Amino acid sequence: MDAATREFVRVRAGNRCEYCHLPQEAIDGVLQIEHIVARQHFGTDDVSNLALACDRCNLQKGPNLSAIDPASSSLVPLYQPRTNQWDDHFNLDGASIVGRTAIGRATVRLLQLNDRKRMRLRTLLLARGAWPA
């Protein structure tokens, strides 16, 4: 993947994780270019298949395309940053990201968006007015 593609993805995402919305300045590592549909599932390097993700979201998502909605126990697709709107599937309750839909709930659960480390970080960012972006 060339530097121009990487820069395009970063700018399009506003330099924040497209899943948990943490900004680059708030995380220890560098935001990563993530394949929404993994290469092993024949995903491409086309910008329509790329998202900016923090290391935790990228690691938890892995090659998954779907997950179980904890409310219905149904298999549903994961949140897809290129075709879904974040606010349609998630909202905030304090520092918690809450799934509003089956897609949102399944994504929150699989990506562990409310683990202790992320909750502490979001609480600090909220207190400083630095999150959400």
CSV table of N, CA, C and O in Angstrom, one decimal:
chain,number,residue,atom,x,y,z
A,1,MET,N,0.9,-1.2,0.0
A,1,MET,CA,0.0,0.0,0.0
A,1,MET,C,0.9,1.2,0.0
A,1,MET,O,1.8,1.3,0.8
A,2,ASP,N,0.6,2.2,-0.9
A,2,ASP,CA,1.5,3.3,-1.0
A,2,ASP,C,1.2,4.4,0.0
A,2,ASP,O,0.1,4.4,0.7
A,3,ALA,N,2.1,5.3,0.2
A,3,ALA,CA,2.0,6.4,1.2
A,3,ALA,C,0.8,7.3,0.9
A,3,ALA,O,0.1,7.8,1.8
A,4,ALA,N,0.5,7.6,-0.4
A,4,ALA,CA,-0.7,8.4,-0.7
A,4,ALA,C,-2.0,7.8,-0.3
A,4,ALA,O,-2.9,8.5,0.3
A,5,THR,N,-2.1,6.5,-0.4
A,5,THR,CA,-3.3,5.8,0.1
A,5,THR,C,-3.4,5.8,1.6
A,5,THR,O,-4.5,6.1,2.1
A,6,ARG,N,-2.3,5.6,2.3
A,6,ARG,CA,-2.3,5.7,3.7
A,6,ARG,C,-2.7,7.1,4.2
A,6,ARG,O,-3.6,7.2,5.1
A,7,GLU,N,-2.2,8.1,3.5
A,7,GLU,CA,-2.5,9.5,3.9
A,7,GLU,C,-4.0,9.8,3.6
A,7,GLU,O,-4.7,10.4,4.5
A,8,PHE,N,-4.5,9.3,2.5
A,8,PHE,CA,-5.9,9.5,2.2
A,8,PHE,C,-6.8,8.9,3.3
A,8,PHE,O,-7.8,9.5,3.7
A,9,VAL,N,-6.5,7.7,3.7
A,9,VAL,CA,-7.3,7.0,4.7
A,9,VAL,C,-7.3,7.8,6.1
A,9,VAL,O,-8.3,8.0,6.7
A,10,ARG,N,-6.1,8.3,6.4
A,10,ARG,CA,-5.9,9.0,7.7
A,10,ARG,C,-6.7,10.3,7.7
A,10,ARG,O,-7.4,10.6,8.6
A,11,VAL,N,-6.6,11.0,6.6
A,11,VAL,CA,-7.4,12.3,6.5
A,11,VAL,C,-8.9,12.1,6.4
A,11,VAL,O,-9.6,12.8,7.1
A,12,ARG,N,-9.3,11.1,5.7
A,12,ARG,CA,-10.7,10.8,5.6
A,12,ARG,C,-11.3,10.5,7.0
A,12,ARG,O,-12.4,10.9,7.3
A,13,ALA,N,-10.5,9.8,7.8
A,13,ALA,CA,-11.0,9.4,9.2
A,13,ALA,C,-10.8,10.5,10.2
A,13,ALA,O,-11.2,10.3,11.3
A,14,GLY,N,-10.2,11.6,9.8
A,14,GLY,CA,-10.0,12.7,10.8
A,14,GLY,C,-9.0,12.3,11.8
A,14,GLY,O,-9.0,12.8,12.9
A,15,ASN,N,-8.1,11.4,11.4
A,15,ASN,CA,-7.0,10.9,12.3
A,15,ASN,C,-7.5,10.3,13.6
A,15,ASN,O,-6.9,10.6,14.7
A,16,ARG,N,-8.6,9.6,13.5
A,16,ARG,CA,-9.1,8.9,14.7
A,16,ARG,C,-9.6,7.5,14.3
A,16,ARG,O,-9.9,7.3,13.1
A,17,CYS,N,-9.7,6.6,15.2
A,17,CYS,CA,-10.1,5.3,14.9
A,17,CYS,C,-11.6,5.3,14.4
A,17,CYS,O,-12.4,6.0,15.1
A,18,GLU,N,-11.9,4.7,13.3
A,18,GLU,CA,-13.2,4.7,12.8
A,18,GLU,C,-14.2,3.8,13.5
A,18,GLU,O,-15.4,3.9,13.3
A,19,TYR,N,-13.7,3.0,14.4
A,19,TYR,CA,-14.6,2.1,15.2
A,19,TYR,C,-14.9,2.7,16.6
A,19,TYR,O,-16.0,3.0,16.9
A,20,CYS,N,-13.8,3.0,17.4
A,20,CYS,CA,-14.1,3.6,18.7
A,20,CYS,C,-13.9,5.1,18.8
A,20,CYS,O,-14.2,5.7,19.9
A,21,HIS,N,-13.5,5.7,17.8
A,21,HIS,CA,-13.4,7.2,17.6
A,21,HIS,C,-12.3,7.8,18.5
A,21,HIS,O,-12.3,9.0,18.6
A,22,LEU,N,-11.4,7.0,19.1
A,22,LEU,CA,-10.3,7.6,19.8
A,22,LEU,C,-9.3,8.3,18.8
A,22,LEU,O,-9.0,7.8,17.8
A,23,PRO,N,-8.9,9.5,19.2
A,23,PRO,CA,-8.0,10.3,18.3
A,23,PRO,C,-6.6,9.8,18.4
A,23,PRO,O,-6.2,9.2,19.5
A,24,GLN,N,-5.8,9.9,17.4
A,24,GLN,CA,-4.4,9.5,17.4
A,24,GLN,C,-3.6,10.0,18.6
A,24,GLN,O,-2.9,9.2,19.2
A,25,GLU,N,-3.9,11.3,19.0
A,25,GLU,CA,-3.1,11.8,20.1
A,25,GLU,C,-3.4,11.1,21.4
A,25,GLU,O,-2.6,11.3,22.4
A,26,ALA,N,-4.5,10.4,21.5
A,26,ALA,CA,-4.9,9.8,22.8
A,26,ALA,C,-4.4,8.3,22.9
A,26,ALA,O,-4.5,7.8,24.0
A,27,ILE,N,-3.8,7.8,21.9
A,27,ILE,CA,-3.4,6.4,22.0
A,27,ILE,C,-1.9,6.2,22.0
A,27,ILE,O,-1.2,7.1,21.6
A,28,ASP,N,-1.4,5.1,22.6
A,28,ASP,CA,0.0,4.9,22.7
A,28,ASP,C,0.7,4.6,21.4
A,28,ASP,O,1.8,5.1,21.1
A,29,GLY,N,0.0,3.9,20.5
A,29,GLY,CA,0.6,3.5,19.3
A,29,GLY,C,0.1,4.4,18.1
A,29,GLY,O,-0.5,5.4,18.3
A,30,VAL,N,0.4,3.9,16.9
A,30,VAL,CA,0.0,4.6,15.7
A,30,VAL,C,-1.3,4.0,15.2
A,30,VAL,O,-1.4,2.8,15.2
A,31,LEU,N,-2.2,4.8,14.8
A,31,LEU,CA,-3.4,4.2,14.1
A,31,LEU,C,-3.0,3.4,12.9
A,31,LEU,O,-2.1,3.8,12.2
A,32,GLN,N,-3.7,2.4,12.7
A,32,GLN,CA,-3.3,1.4,11.6
A,32,GLN,C,-4.3,1.4,10.5
A,32,GLN,O,-5.5,1.7,10.7
A,33,ILE,N,-3.9,1.1,9.3
A,33,ILE,CA,-4.8,1.0,8.2
A,33,ILE,C,-5.3,-0.5,8.2
A,33,ILE,O,-4.6,-1.4,8.3
A,34,GLU,N,-6.6,-0.6,8.3
A,34,GLU,CA,-7.3,-1.9,8.5
A,34,GLU,C,-8.1,-2.2,7.3
A,34,GLU,O,-8.7,-1.4,6.7
A,35,HIS,N,-8.1,-3.5,6.9
A,35,HIS,CA,-8.9,-4.0,5.8
A,35,HIS,C,-10.2,-4.4,6.4
A,35,HIS,O,-10.3,-5.3,7.2
A,36,ILE,N,-11.3,-3.7,6.0
A,36,ILE,CA,-12.6,-4.0,6.5
A,36,ILE,C,-13.0,-5.5,6.1
A,36,ILE,O,-13.4,-6.3,7.0
A,37,VAL,N,-12.8,-5.8,4.8
A,37,VAL,CA,-12.9,-7.2,4.4
A,37,VAL,C,-11.4,-7.7,4.3
A,37,VAL,O,-10.7,-7.2,3.5
A,38,ALA,N,-11.0,-8.6,5.2
A,38,ALA,CA,-9.6,-9.0,5.2
A,38,ALA,C,-9.2,-9.6,3.9
A,38,ALA,O,-10.0,-10.1,3.1
A,39,ARG,N,-7.9,-9.5,3.7
A,39,ARG,CA,-7.3,-10.1,2.5
A,39,ARG,C,-7.6,-11.6,2.3
A,39,ARG,O,-7.8,-12.1,1.2
A,40,GLN,N,-7.6,-12.3,3.5
A,40,GLN,CA,-7.9,-13.7,3.4
A,40,GLN,C,-9.4,-14.0,2.9
A,40,GLN,O,-9.7,-15.1,2.5
A,41,HIS,N,-10.2,-13.0,3.0
A,41,HIS,CA,-11.6,-13.1,2.4
A,41,HIS,C,-11.7,-12.4,1.1
A,41,HIS,O,-12.7,-12.0,0.7
A,42,PHE,N,-10.5,-12.2,0.5
A,42,PHE,CA,-10.4,-11.5,-0.8
A,42,PHE,C,-10.7,-10.0,-0.8
A,42,PHE,O,-11.0,-9.5,-1.9
A,43,GLY,N,-10.5,-9.4,0.3
A,43,GLY,CA,-10.6,-7.9,0.4
A,43,GLY,C,-9.4,-7.3,-0.3
A,43,GLY,O,-8.3,-7.9,-0.4
A,44,THR,N,-9.6,-6.1,-0.8
A,44,THR,CA,-8.5,-5.5,-1.6
A,44,THR,C,-7.9,-4.3,-0.8
A,44,THR,O,-8.4,-3.9,0.2
A,45,ASP,N,-6.9,-3.7,-1.4
A,45,ASP,CA,-6.3,-2.4,-0.9
A,45,ASP,C,-7.0,-1.2,-1.4
A,45,ASP,O,-6.6,-0.1,-1.2
A,46,ASP,N,-8.2,-1.3,-2.1
A,46,ASP,CA,-8.9,-0.2,-2.5
A,46,ASP,C,-9.4,0.6,-1.3
A,46,ASP,O,-9.8,0.0,-0.3
A,47,VAL,N,-9.4,1.9,-1.5
A,47,VAL,CA,-9.8,2.8,-0.3
A,47,VAL,C,-11.2,2.5,0.2
A,47,VAL,O,-11.5,2.8,1.4
A,48,SER,N,-12.0,2.0,-0.6
A,48,SER,CA,-13.4,1.6,-0.2
A,48,SER,C,-13.4,0.4,0.8
A,48,SER,O,-14.4,0.2,1.4
A,49,ASN,N,-12.3,-0.3,0.9
A,49,ASN,CA,-12.1,-1.4,1.8
A,49,ASN,C,-11.2,-1.1,3.0
A,49,ASN,O,-10.8,-2.0,3.7
A,50,LEU,N,-10.8,0.1,3.1
A,50,LEU,CA,-9.8,0.5,4.2
A,50,LEU,C,-10.4,1.4,5.2
A,50,LEU,O,-11.2,2.3,4.9
A,51,ALA,N,-10.0,1.2,6.4
A,51,ALA,CA,-10.4,2.0,7.5
A,51,ALA,C,-9.2,2.3,8.4
A,51,ALA,O,-8.3,1.5,8.5
A,52,LEU,N,-9.3,3.4,9.2
A,52,LEU,CA,-8.3,3.7,10.1
A,52,LEU,C,-8.7,3.1,11.5
A,52,LEU,O,-9.9,3.4,11.9
A,53,ALA,N,-7.8,2.4,12.1
A,53,ALA,CA,-8.2,1.7,13.4
A,53,ALA,C,-7.1,1.8,14.4
A,53,ALA,O,-5.9,1.7,14.0
A,54,CYS,N,-7.5,1.9,15.6
A,54,CYS,CA,-6.5,1.8,16.7
A,54,CYS,C,-6.1,0.3,16.8
A,54,CYS,O,-6.7,-0.6,16.3
A,55,ASP,N,-4.9,0.1,17.4
A,55,ASP,CA,-4.4,-1.3,17.5
A,55,ASP,C,-5.4,-2.2,18.2
A,55,ASP,O,-5.6,-3.4,17.8
A,56,ARG,N,-6.1,-1.7,19.2
A,56,ARG,CA,-7.0,-2.6,20.0
A,56,ARG,C,-8.2,-3.0,19.1
A,56,ARG,O,-8.6,-4.1,19.1
A,57,CYS,N,-8.8,-2.0,18.4
A,57,CYS,CA,-10.0,-2.4,17.5
A,57,CYS,C,-9.5,-3.3,16.4
A,57,CYS,O,-10.2,-4.3,16.1
A,58,ASN,N,-8.4,-3.0,15.8
A,58,ASN,CA,-7.9,-3.8,14.7
A,58,ASN,C,-7.6,-5.3,15.2
A,58,ASN,O,-8.0,-6.2,14.5
A,59,LEU,N,-7.0,-5.4,16.4
A,59,LEU,CA,-6.7,-6.7,16.9
A,59,LEU,C,-8.0,-7.5,17.2
A,59,LEU,O,-8.1,-8.7,16.9
A,60,GLN,N,-9.0,-6.8,17.9
A,60,GLN,CA,-10.2,-7.5,18.2
A,60,GLN,C,-11.0,-7.8,17.0
A,60,GLN,O,-11.7,-8.9,17.0
A,61,LYS,N,-11.0,-7.0,16.0
A,61,LYS,CA,-11.8,-7.3,14.8
A,61,LYS,C,-11.2,-8.4,14.0
A,61,LYS,O,-11.9,-9.3,13.6
A,62,GLY,N,-9.9,-8.4,13.9
A,62,GLY,CA,-9.2,-9.4,13.1
A,62,GLY,C,-9.9,-9.5,11.7
A,62,GLY,O,-10.3,-8.5,11.1
A,63,PRO,N,-10.1,-10.7,11.2
A,63,PRO,CA,-10.7,-10.9,9.9
A,63,PRO,C,-12.2,-11.0,9.9
A,63,PRO,O,-12.8,-11.3,8.9
A,64,ASN,N,-12.8,-10.9,11.1
A,64,ASN,CA,-14.2,-11.0,11.3
A,64,ASN,C,-15.0,-10.1,10.4
A,64,ASN,O,-14.7,-8.9,10.3
A,65,LEU,N,-16.1,-10.6,9.9
A,65,LEU,CA,-17.1,-9.8,9.1
A,65,LEU,C,-18.4,-9.7,9.8
A,65,LEU,O,-19.2,-8.9,9.5
A,66,SER,N,-18.6,-10.6,10.8
A,66,SER,CA,-19.9,-10.6,11.6
A,66,SER,C,-19.6,-11.1,13.0
A,66,SER,O,-18.5,-11.5,13.3
A,67,ALA,N,-20.7,-10.9,13.8
A,67,ALA,CA,-20.6,-11.3,15.2
A,67,ALA,C,-22.0,-11.6,15.7
A,67,ALA,O,-23.0,-11.3,15.0
A,68,ILE,N,-22.1,-12.1,16.9
A,68,ILE,CA,-23.4,-12.4,17.5
A,68,ILE,C,-23.9,-11.1,18.3
A,68,ILE,O,-23.2,-10.6,19.1
A,69,ASP,N,-25.1,-10.7,18.0
A,69,ASP,CA,-25.8,-9.7,18.7
A,69,ASP,C,-26.2,-10.2,20.1
A,69,ASP,O,-26.9,-11.2,20.1
A,70,PRO,N,-25.7,-9.6,21.2
A,70,PRO,CA,-26.0,-10.2,22.5
A,70,PRO,C,-27.5,-10.1,22.9
A,70,PRO,O,-27.9,-10.9,23.7
A,71,ALA,N,-28.2,-9.2,22.3
A,71,ALA,CA,-29.6,-9.1,22.6
A,71,ALA,C,-30.5,-10.2,21.9
A,71,ALA,O,-31.5,-10.7,22.5
A,72,SER,N,-30.2,-10.5,20.7
A,72,SER,CA,-31.0,-11.5,20.0
A,72,SER,C,-30.4,-12.8,19.7
A,72,SER,O,-31.0,-13.8,19.2
A,73,SER,N,-29.1,-12.9,20.0
A,73,SER,CA,-28.3,-14.1,19.7
A,73,SER,C,-28.2,-14.4,18.2
A,73,SER,O,-27.9,-15.5,17.8
A,74,SER,N,-28.5,-13.4,17.4
A,74,SER,CA,-28.4,-13.6,15.9
A,74,SER,C,-27.0,-13.2,15.4
A,74,SER,O,-26.4,-12.3,15.9
A,75,LEU,N,-26.6,-13.9,14.4
A,75,LEU,CA,-25.4,-13.5,13.7
A,75,LEU,C,-25.7,-12.3,12.8
A,75,LEU,O,-26.6,-12.3,12.0
A,76,VAL,N,-24.9,-11.2,13.0
A,76,VAL,CA,-25.2,-10.0,12.2
A,76,VAL,C,-23.8,-9.4,11.7
A,76,VAL,O,-22.8,-9.8,12.2
A,77,PRO,N,-23.9,-8.6,10.6
A,77,PRO,CA,-22.6,-8.1,10.1
A,77,PRO,C,-22.1,-7.1,11.2
A,77,PRO,O,-22.8,-6.5,11.9
A,78,LEU,N,-20.8,-6.9,11.2
A,78,LEU,CA,-20.1,-5.9,12.0
A,78,LEU,C,-20.3,-4.5,11.4
A,78,LEU,O,-20.6,-4.4,10.2
A,79,TYR,N,-20.2,-3.5,12.2
A,79,TYR,CA,-20.2,-2.1,11.7
A,79,TYR,C,-19.1,-2.0,10.6
A,79,TYR,O,-18.0,-2.4,10.8
A,80,GLN,N,-19.5,-1.3,9.5
A,80,GLN,CA,-18.7,-1.1,8.4
A,80,GLN,C,-18.5,0.4,8.1
A,80,GLN,O,-19.5,1.0,7.7
A,81,PRO,N,-17.4,1.0,8.4
A,81,PRO,CA,-17.2,2.4,8.3
A,81,PRO,C,-17.4,3.0,7.0
A,81,PRO,O,-17.7,4.2,6.9
A,82,ARG,N,-17.3,2.3,5.9
A,82,ARG,CA,-17.6,2.8,4.6
A,82,ARG,C,-19.0,2.9,4.2
A,82,ARG,O,-19.4,3.7,3.4
A,83,THR,N,-19.9,2.0,4.8
A,83,THR,CA,-21.3,2.0,4.4
A,83,THR,C,-22.2,2.3,5.5
A,83,THR,O,-23.4,2.6,5.2
A,84,ASN,N,-21.8,2.3,6.7
A,84,ASN,CA,-22.7,2.6,7.9
A,84,ASN,C,-22.3,3.9,8.5
A,84,ASN,O,-21.1,4.3,8.4
A,85,GLN,N,-23.3,4.6,9.1
A,85,GLN,CA,-23.0,5.8,9.8
A,85,GLN,C,-22.9,5.5,11.3
A,85,GLN,O,-23.7,4.8,11.9
A,86,TRP,N,-21.8,6.0,11.9
A,86,TRP,CA,-21.5,5.7,13.3
A,86,TRP,C,-22.7,6.0,14.2
A,86,TRP,O,-23.1,5.2,15.0
A,87,ASP,N,-23.3,7.2,14.1
A,87,ASP,CA,-24.4,7.6,14.9
A,87,ASP,C,-25.7,6.8,14.7
A,87,ASP,O,-26.5,6.8,15.6
A,88,ASP,N,-25.8,6.1,13.6
A,88,ASP,CA,-27.0,5.2,13.4
A,88,ASP,C,-26.9,4.0,14.3
A,88,ASP,O,-27.9,3.3,14.6
A,89,HIS,N,-25.6,3.6,14.6
A,89,HIS,CA,-25.4,2.3,15.3
A,89,HIS,C,-24.9,2.4,16.7
A,89,HIS,O,-25.0,1.4,17.5
A,90,PHE,N,-24.4,3.6,17.1
A,90,PHE,CA,-23.8,3.7,18.4
A,90,PHE,C,-24.3,5.1,19.0
A,90,PHE,O,-24.6,6.0,18.3
A,91,ASN,N,-24.3,5.1,20.4
A,91,ASN,CA,-24.4,6.4,21.1
A,91,ASN,C,-23.6,6.3,22.3
A,91,ASN,O,-23.0,5.2,22.7
A,92,LEU,N,-23.4,7.4,23.0
A,92,LEU,CA,-22.6,7.5,24.2
A,92,LEU,C,-23.5,7.6,25.4
A,92,LEU,O,-24.5,8.3,25.4
A,93,ASP,N,-23.1,6.8,26.4
A,93,ASP,CA,-23.7,6.9,27.7
A,93,ASP,C,-22.6,7.2,28.7
A,93,ASP,O,-21.9,6.2,29.1
A,94,GLY,N,-22.3,8.5,29.0
A,94,GLY,CA,-21.1,8.8,29.7
A,94,GLY,C,-19.9,8.5,28.8
A,94,GLY,O,-19.8,8.9,27.7
A,95,ALA,N,-19.0,7.6,29.3
A,95,ALA,CA,-17.8,7.2,28.6
A,95,ALA,C,-18.1,5.9,27.8
A,95,ALA,O,-17.2,5.4,27.1
A,96,SER,N,-19.2,5.3,28.0
A,96,SER,CA,-19.5,4.0,27.4
A,96,SER,C,-20.1,4.2,25.9
A,96,SER,O,-20.9,5.1,25.7
A,97,ILE,N,-19.6,3.4,25.0
A,97,ILE,CA,-20.2,3.3,23.7
A,97,ILE,C,-21.3,2.2,23.8
A,97,ILE,O,-21.0,1.1,24.1
A,98,VAL,N,-22.5,2.6,23.4
A,98,VAL,CA,-23.6,1.7,23.5
A,98,VAL,C,-24.1,1.4,22.1
A,98,VAL,O,-24.3,2.3,21.3
A,99,GLY,N,-24.4,0.1,21.8
A,99,GLY,CA,-24.9,-0.3,20.5
A,99,GLY,C,-26.4,0.0,20.5
A,99,GLY,O,-27.1,-0.4,21.3
A,100,ARG,N,-26.8,0.8,19.5
A,100,ARG,CA,-28.2,1.1,19.3
A,100,ARG,C,-29.0,0.1,18.4
A,100,ARG,O,-30.2,0.1,18.4
A,101,THR,N,-28.2,-0.6,17.6
A,101,THR,CA,-28.8,-1.6,16.7
A,101,THR,C,-28.1,-3.0,16.9
A,101,THR,O,-27.1,-3.0,17.7
A,102,ALA,N,-28.6,-4.0,16.3
A,102,ALA,CA,-27.9,-5.3,16.3
A,102,ALA,C,-26.4,-5.2,15.9
A,102,ALA,O,-25.5,-5.7,16.5
A,103,ILE,N,-26.2,-4.5,14.8
A,103,ILE,CA,-24.8,-4.3,14.3
A,103,ILE,C,-24.0,-3.5,15.4
A,103,ILE,O,-22.9,-3.9,15.6
A,104,GLY,N,-24.5,-2.5,16.0
A,104,GLY,CA,-23.8,-1.8,17.0
A,104,GLY,C,-23.5,-2.6,18.2
A,104,GLY,O,-22.4,-2.7,18.7
A,105,ARG,N,-24.5,-3.4,18.7
A,105,ARG,CA,-24.3,-4.2,19.9
A,105,ARG,C,-23.3,-5.3,19.6
A,105,ARG,O,-22.4,-5.5,20.4
A,106,ALA,N,-23.3,-5.9,18.4
A,106,ALA,CA,-22.4,-7.0,18.1
A,106,ALA,C,-21.0,-6.4,18.0
A,106,ALA,O,-20.0,-7.0,18.4
A,107,THR,N,-20.9,-5.2,17.4
A,107,THR,CA,-19.5,-4.6,17.2
A,107,THR,C,-19.0,-4.2,18.6
A,107,THR,O,-17.8,-4.4,18.8
A,108,VAL,N,-19.8,-3.6,19.4
A,108,VAL,CA,-19.3,-3.2,20.8
A,108,VAL,C,-18.8,-4.4,21.5
A,108,VAL,O,-17.7,-4.4,22.1
A,109,ARG,N,-19.5,-5.5,21.4
A,109,ARG,CA,-19.1,-6.7,22.1
A,109,ARG,C,-17.8,-7.3,21.5
A,109,ARG,O,-16.9,-7.6,22.3
A,110,LEU,N,-17.8,-7.5,20.2
A,110,LEU,CA,-16.6,-8.2,19.6
A,110,LEU,C,-15.4,-7.3,19.8
A,110,LEU,O,-14.3,-7.8,20.1
A,111,LEU,N,-15.5,-6.0,19.5
A,111,LEU,CA,-14.3,-5.2,19.6
A,111,LEU,C,-14.0,-4.8,21.0
A,111,LEU,O,-13.0,-4.1,21.3
A,112,GLN,N,-14.8,-5.2,22.0
A,112,GLN,CA,-14.6,-4.9,23.4
A,112,GLN,C,-14.4,-3.3,23.6
A,112,GLN,O,-13.4,-2.9,24.3
A,113,LEU,N,-15.3,-2.6,23.0
A,113,LEU,CA,-15.1,-1.1,23.0
A,113,LEU,C,-15.2,-0.5,24.4
A,113,LEU,O,-14.8,0.7,24.6
A,114,ASN,N,-15.8,-1.2,25.4
A,114,ASN,CA,-15.9,-0.7,26.7
A,114,ASN,C,-15.1,-1.4,27.8
A,114,ASN,O,-15.4,-1.5,28.9
A,115,ASP,N,-13.9,-1.9,27.3
A,115,ASP,CA,-13.0,-2.5,28.3
A,115,ASP,C,-12.5,-1.5,29.3
A,115,ASP,O,-12.6,-0.3,29.0
A,116,ARG,N,-11.9,-1.9,30.4
A,116,ARG,CA,-11.5,-0.9,31.4
A,116,ARG,C,-10.5,0.1,30.9
A,116,ARG,O,-10.7,1.3,31.2
A,117,LYS,N,-9.5,-0.3,30.1
A,117,LYS,CA,-8.5,0.7,29.6
A,117,LYS,C,-9.2,1.8,28.8
A,117,LYS,O,-8.9,2.9,28.9
A,118,ARG,N,-10.0,1.3,27.9
A,118,ARG,CA,-10.7,2.3,27.0
A,118,ARG,C,-11.6,3.2,27.7
A,118,ARG,O,-11.7,4.4,27.5
A,119,MET,N,-12.3,2.7,28.7
A,119,MET,CA,-13.3,3.5,29.5
A,119,MET,C,-12.5,4.5,30.3
A,119,MET,O,-12.9,5.7,30.4
A,120,ARG,N,-11.4,4.2,30.9
A,120,ARG,CA,-10.5,5.2,31.6
A,120,ARG,C,-10.0,6.2,30.7
A,120,ARG,O,-10.1,7.4,31.0
A,121,LEU,N,-9.6,5.9,29.5
A,121,LEU,CA,-9.1,6.8,28.5
A,121,LEU,C,-10.2,7.8,28.1
A,121,LEU,O,-10.0,9.0,28.0
A,122,ARG,N,-11.4,7.2,27.7
A,122,ARG,CA,-12.5,8.1,27.3
A,122,ARG,C,-13.0,9.0,28.4
A,122,ARG,O,-13.3,10.1,28.2
A,123,THR,N,-13.0,8.5,29.7
A,123,THR,CA,-13.3,9.4,30.8
A,123,THR,C,-12.4,10.5,30.9
A,123,THR,O,-12.9,11.7,31.1
A,124,LEU,N,-11.1,10.3,30.8
A,124,LEU,CA,-10.1,11.4,30.8
A,124,LEU,C,-10.3,12.4,29.6
A,124,LEU,O,-10.3,13.6,29.8
A,125,LEU,N,-10.5,11.8,28.5
A,125,LEU,CA,-10.7,12.7,27.3
A,125,LEU,C,-12.0,13.5,27.4
A,125,LEU,O,-12.0,14.7,27.0
A,126,LEU,N,-13.1,12.9,27.9
A,126,LEU,CA,-14.3,13.6,28.1
A,126,LEU,C,-14.1,14.8,29.1
A,126,LEU,O,-14.6,15.9,28.9
A,127,ALA,N,-13.4,14.5,30.2
A,127,ALA,CA,-13.2,15.5,31.2
A,127,ALA,C,-12.4,16.7,30.6
A,127,ALA,O,-12.6,17.9,31.0
A,128,ARG,N,-11.5,16.5,29.6
A,128,ARG,CA,-10.8,17.5,29.0
A,128,ARG,C,-11.5,18.1,27.8
A,128,ARG,O,-10.9,19.0,27.2
A,129,GLY,N,-12.6,17.6,27.5
A,129,GLY,CA,-13.4,18.1,26.3
A,129,GLY,C,-12.7,17.7,25.0
A,129,GLY,O,-12.9,18.3,23.9
A,130,ALA,N,-11.9,16.6,25.0
A,130,ALA,CA,-11.1,16.2,23.9
A,130,ALA,C,-11.7,15.0,23.2
A,130,ALA,O,-11.1,14.4,22.3
A,131,TRP,N,-12.9,14.5,23.6
A,131,TRP,CA,-13.6,13.4,23.0
A,131,TRP,C,-15.1,13.5,23.2
A,131,TRP,O,-15.4,14.0,24.3
A,132,PRO,N,-15.9,13.2,22.3
A,132,PRO,CA,-15.6,12.8,21.0
A,132,PRO,C,-15.2,13.9,20.1
A,132,PRO,O,-15.4,15.1,20.4
A,133,ALA,N,-14.6,13.5,19.0
A,133,ALA,CA,-14.0,14.4,18.0
A,133,ALA,C,-15.2,15.2,17.3
A,133,ALA,O,-16.2,14.7,17.2
